[in-house]
CSV table of C-alpha atoms in Angstrom, one decimal:
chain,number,residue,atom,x,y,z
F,293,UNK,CA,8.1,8.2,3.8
F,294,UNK,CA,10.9,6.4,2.3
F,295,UNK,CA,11.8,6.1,-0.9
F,296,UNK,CA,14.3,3.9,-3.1
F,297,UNK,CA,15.5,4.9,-6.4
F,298,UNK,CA,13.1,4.6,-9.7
F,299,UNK,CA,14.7,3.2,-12.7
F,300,UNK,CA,13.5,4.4,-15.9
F,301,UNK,CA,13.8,2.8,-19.3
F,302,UNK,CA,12.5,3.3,-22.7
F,303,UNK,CA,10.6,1.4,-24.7
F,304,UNK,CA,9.3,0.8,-27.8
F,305,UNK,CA,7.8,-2.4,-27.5
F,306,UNK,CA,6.2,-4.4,-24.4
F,307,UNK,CA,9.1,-7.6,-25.2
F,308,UNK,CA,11.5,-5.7,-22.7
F,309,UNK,CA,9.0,-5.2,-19.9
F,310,UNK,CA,7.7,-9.1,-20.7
F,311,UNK,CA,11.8,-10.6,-20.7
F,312,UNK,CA,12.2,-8.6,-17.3
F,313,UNK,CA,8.8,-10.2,-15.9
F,314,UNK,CA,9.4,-13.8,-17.2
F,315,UNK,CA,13.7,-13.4,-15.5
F,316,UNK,CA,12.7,-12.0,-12.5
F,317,UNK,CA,9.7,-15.0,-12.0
F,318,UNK,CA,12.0,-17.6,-13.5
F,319,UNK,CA,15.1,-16.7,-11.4
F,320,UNK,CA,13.2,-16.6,-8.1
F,321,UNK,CA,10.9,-19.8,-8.7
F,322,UNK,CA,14.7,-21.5,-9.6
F,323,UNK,CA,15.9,-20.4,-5.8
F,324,UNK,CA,12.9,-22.3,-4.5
F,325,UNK,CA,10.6,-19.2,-3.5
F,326,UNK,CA,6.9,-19.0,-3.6
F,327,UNK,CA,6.2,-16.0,-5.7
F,328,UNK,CA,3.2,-14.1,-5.4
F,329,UNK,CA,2.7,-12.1,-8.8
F,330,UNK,CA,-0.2,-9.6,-8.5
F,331,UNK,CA,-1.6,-7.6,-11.9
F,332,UNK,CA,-3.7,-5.3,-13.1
F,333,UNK,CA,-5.5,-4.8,-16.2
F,334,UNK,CA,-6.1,-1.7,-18.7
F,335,UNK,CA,-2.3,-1.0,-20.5
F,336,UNK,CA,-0.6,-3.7,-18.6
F,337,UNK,CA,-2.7,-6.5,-19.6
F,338,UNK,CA,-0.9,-6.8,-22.8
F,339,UNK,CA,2.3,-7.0,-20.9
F,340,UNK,CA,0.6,-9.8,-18.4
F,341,UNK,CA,-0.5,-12.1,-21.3
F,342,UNK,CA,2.7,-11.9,-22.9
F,343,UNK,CA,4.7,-12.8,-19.7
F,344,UNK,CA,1.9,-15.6,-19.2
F,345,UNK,CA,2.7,-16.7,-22.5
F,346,UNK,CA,6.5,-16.8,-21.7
F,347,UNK,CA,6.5,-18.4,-18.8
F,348,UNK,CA,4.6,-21.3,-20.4
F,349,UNK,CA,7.2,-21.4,-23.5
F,350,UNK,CA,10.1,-21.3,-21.0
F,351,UNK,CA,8.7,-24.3,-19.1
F,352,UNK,CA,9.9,-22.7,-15.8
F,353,UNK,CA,10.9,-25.1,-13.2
F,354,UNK,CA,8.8,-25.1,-9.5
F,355,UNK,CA,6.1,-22.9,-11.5
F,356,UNK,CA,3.4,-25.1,-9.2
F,357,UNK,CA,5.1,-22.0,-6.4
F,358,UNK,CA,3.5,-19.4,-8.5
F,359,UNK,CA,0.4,-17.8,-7.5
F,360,UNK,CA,-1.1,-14.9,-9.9
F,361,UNK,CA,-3.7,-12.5,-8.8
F,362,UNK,CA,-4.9,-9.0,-9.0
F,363,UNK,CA,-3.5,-5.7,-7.5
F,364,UNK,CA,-7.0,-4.1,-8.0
F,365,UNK,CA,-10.5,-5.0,-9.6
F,366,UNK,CA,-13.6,-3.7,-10.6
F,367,UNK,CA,-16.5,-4.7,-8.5
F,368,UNK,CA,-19.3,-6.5,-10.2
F,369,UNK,CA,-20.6,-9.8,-11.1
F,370,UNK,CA,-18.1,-12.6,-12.8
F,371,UNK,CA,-16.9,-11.6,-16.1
F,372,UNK,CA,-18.8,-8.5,-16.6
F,373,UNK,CA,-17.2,-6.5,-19.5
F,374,UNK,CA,-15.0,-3.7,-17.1
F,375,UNK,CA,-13.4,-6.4,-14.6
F,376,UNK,CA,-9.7,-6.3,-15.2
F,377,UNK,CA,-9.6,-10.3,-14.7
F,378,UNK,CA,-12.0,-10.2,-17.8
F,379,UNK,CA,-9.7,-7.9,-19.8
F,380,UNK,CA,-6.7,-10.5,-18.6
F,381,UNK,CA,-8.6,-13.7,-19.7
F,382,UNK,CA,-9.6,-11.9,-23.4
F,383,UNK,CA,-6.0,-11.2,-23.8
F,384,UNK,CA,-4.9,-14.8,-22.9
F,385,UNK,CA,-3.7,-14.9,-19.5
F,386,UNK,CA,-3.2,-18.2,-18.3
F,387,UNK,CA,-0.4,-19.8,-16.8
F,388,UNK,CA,-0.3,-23.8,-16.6
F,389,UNK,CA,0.4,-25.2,-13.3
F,390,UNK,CA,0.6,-21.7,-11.4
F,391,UNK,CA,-2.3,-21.0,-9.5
F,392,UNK,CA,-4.4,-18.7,-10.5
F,393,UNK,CA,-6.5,-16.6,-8.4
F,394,UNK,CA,-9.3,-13.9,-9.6
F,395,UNK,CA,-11.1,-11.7,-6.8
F,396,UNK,CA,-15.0,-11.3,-8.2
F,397,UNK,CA,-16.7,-14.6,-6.9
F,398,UNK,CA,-20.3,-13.4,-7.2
F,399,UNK,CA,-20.7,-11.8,-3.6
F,400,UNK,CA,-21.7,-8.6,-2.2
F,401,UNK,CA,-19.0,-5.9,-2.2
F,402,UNK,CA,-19.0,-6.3,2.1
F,403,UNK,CA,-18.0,-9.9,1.3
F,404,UNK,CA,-15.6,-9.5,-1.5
F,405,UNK,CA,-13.7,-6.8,0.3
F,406,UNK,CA,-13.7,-8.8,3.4
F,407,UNK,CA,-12.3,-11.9,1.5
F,408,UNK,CA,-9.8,-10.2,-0.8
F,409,UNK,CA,-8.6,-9.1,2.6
F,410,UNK,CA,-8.1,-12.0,4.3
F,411,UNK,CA,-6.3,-13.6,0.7
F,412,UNK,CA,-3.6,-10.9,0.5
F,413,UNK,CA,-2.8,-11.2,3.9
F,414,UNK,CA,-2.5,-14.7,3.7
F,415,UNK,CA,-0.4,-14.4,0.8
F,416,UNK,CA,1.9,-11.9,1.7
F,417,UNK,CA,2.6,-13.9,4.4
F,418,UNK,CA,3.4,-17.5,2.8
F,419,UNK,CA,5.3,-15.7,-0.3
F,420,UNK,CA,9.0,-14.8,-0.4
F,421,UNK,CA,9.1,-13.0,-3.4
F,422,UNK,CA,6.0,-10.1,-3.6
F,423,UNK,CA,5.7,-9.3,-7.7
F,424,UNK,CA,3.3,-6.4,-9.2
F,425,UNK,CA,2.8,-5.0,-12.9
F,426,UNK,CA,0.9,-2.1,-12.6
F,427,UNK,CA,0.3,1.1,-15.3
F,428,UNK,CA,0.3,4.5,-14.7
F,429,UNK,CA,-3.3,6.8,-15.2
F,430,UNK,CA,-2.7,10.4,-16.9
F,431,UNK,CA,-3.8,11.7,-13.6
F,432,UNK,CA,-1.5,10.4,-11.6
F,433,UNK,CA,-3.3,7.2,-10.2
F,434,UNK,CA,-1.8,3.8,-9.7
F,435,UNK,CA,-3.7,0.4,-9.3
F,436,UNK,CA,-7.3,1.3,-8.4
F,437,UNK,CA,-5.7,4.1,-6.1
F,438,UNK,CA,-7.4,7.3,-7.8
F,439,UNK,CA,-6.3,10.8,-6.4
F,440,UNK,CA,-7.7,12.2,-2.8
F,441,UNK,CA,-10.0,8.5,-2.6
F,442,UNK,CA,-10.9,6.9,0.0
F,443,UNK,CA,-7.8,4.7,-0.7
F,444,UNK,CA,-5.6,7.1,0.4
F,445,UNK,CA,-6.6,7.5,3.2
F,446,UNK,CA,-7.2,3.3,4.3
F,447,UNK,CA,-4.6,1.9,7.1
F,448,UNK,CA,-5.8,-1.3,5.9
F,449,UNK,CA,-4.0,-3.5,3.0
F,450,UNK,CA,-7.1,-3.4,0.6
F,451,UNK,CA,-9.5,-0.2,0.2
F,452,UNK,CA,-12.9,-1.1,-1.6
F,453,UNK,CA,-14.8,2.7,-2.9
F,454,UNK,CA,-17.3,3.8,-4.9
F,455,UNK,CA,-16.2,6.7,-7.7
F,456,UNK,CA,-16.6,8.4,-11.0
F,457,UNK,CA,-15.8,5.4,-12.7
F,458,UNK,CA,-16.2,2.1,-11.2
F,459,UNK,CA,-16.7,0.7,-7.5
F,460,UNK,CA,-13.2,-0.4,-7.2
F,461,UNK,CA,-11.2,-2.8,-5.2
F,462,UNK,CA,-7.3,-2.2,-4.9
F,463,UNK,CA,-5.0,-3.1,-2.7
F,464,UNK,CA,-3.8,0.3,-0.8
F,465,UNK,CA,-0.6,1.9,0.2
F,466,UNK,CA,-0.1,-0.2,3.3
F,467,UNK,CA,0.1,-2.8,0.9
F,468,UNK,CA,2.3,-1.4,-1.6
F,469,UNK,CA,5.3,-1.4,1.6
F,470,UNK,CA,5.2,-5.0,1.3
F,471,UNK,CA,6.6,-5.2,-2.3
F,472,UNK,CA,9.9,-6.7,-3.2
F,473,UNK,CA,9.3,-5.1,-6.6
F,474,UNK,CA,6.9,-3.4,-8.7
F,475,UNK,CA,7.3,-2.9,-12.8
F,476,UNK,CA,5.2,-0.3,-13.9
F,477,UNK,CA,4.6,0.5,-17.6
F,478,UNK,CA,3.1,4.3,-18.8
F,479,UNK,CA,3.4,5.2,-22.5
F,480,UNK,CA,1.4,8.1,-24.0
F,481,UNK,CA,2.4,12.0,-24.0
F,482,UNK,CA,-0.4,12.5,-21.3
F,483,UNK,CA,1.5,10.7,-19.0
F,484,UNK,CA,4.5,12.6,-19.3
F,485,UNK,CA,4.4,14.7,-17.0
F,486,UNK,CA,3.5,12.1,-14.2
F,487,UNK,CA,7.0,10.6,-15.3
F,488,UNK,CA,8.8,13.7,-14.5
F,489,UNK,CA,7.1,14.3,-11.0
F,490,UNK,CA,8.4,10.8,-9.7
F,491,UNK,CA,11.1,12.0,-9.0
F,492,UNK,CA,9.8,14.7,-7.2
F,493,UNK,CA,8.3,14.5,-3.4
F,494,UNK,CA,4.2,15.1,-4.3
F,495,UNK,CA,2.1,14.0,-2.1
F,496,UNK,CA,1.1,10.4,-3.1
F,497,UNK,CA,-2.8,11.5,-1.8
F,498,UNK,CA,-2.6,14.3,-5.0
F,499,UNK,CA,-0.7,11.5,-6.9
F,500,UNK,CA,-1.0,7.9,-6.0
F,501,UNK,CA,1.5,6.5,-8.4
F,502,UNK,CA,4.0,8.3,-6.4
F,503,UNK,CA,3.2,5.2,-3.5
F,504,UNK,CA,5.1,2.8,-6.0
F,505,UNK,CA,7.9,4.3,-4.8
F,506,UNK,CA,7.8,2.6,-1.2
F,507,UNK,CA,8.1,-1.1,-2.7
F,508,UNK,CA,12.0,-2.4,-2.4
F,509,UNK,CA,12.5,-2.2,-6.3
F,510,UNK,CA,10.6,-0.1,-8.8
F,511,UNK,CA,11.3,0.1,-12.6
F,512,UNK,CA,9.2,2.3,-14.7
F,513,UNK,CA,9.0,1.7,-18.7
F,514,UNK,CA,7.9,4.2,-20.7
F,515,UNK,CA,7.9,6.1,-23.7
F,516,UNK,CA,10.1,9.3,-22.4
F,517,UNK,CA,12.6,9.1,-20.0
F,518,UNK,CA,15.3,6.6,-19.1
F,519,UNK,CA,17.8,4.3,-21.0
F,520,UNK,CA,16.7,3.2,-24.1
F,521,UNK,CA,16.1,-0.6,-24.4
């Protein structure tokens, strides 16, 4: 498996993780791409309604080439209280004139799985730019990608499981390849050690996050290591 080089930064605040989502967007909607910018929810969703709110301030140009969606979700009916589109839309997240594109559409999990398929390969097709924020678990996990699931061991670009926790949809490591970049932010001592085995070779099925390191571009902020923003 190959892997490019993580930067690390630290951070004190989310404004440098938001300025480096709201450039990166800007400068690529500017060069005329479609951008595809997927997100999760949990500790990042601060980070996404900031950027959101950025964007809009910024008035970027071609923003009607910006299409925002999930990088995993928790199954269940519209709005219920644990959806990470939920936590998103209670934090703000809204984006005028980009399209904007939840997963949970009051289905069976067959069919939601089946469609959330079809709309990320779609996407990742008719997008030149591919965009993720995602956060970091104190065990290691990454999007809905938990350790020794059944998403690491799908061949296909979205895994739909029952755990522990939640039944959960995520897009899967196939799906992480197709990246051009993924920002990832992971404060809290518990995490720390996670941090320190990116740069190690652990198997990404003992620790998923170590799958972010297969996208093009991967920038971690954090609390611990890195340059200091």
């Amino acid at each position: 498996m190959a892997y490019m080089a993580i930067k690390f930064f630290t951070v004190s605040s989310i404004k440098p993780v938001v300025a480096h989502l709201t450039l990166s967007i800007g400068n690529h909607l500017a060069a005329s791409n479609k951008v595809l910018w997927l997100v999760s929810g949990g500790s990042s969703a601060a980070i996404a309604a900031g950027t959101a709110k950025s964007i809009d301030s910024e008035g970027l140009e071609n923003i009607r080439n910006l299409s925002v969606s999930l990088i995993d979700e928790r199954f269940g009916p519209v709005g219920h209280n644990d959806s990470n589109w939920q936590q998103l839309n209670k934090a703000g997240f809204k984006i005028k004139g980009a399209q904007m594109l939840p997963v949970l559409k009051n289905v069976s999990l067959v069919q939601t799985a089946k469609d959330y398929a079809q709309f990320i390969e779609k996407a990742l097709k008719e997008h030149n730019y591919i965009l993720g924020l995602v956060g970091i678990g104190a065990d290691g996990h990454t999007l809905g990608i938990k350790p020794d699931s059944p998403a690491t061991k799908s061949r296909g670009l979205i895994c739909a499981y029952e755990w522990d926790d939640y039944v959960r949809l995520t897009l899967a490591p196939q799906a992480i390849k197709k990246f051009d970049e993924i920002v990832a932010y992971a404060t809290g001592e518990e995490k720390h050690w996670v941090l320190d085995d990116l740069d190690k070779p652990i198997s990404p099925k003992q620790q998923p996050a170590q799958y972010l390191k297969t996208a093009r571009k991967l920038t971690v902020y954090n609390d611990y290591k890195g340059t200091p923003l």
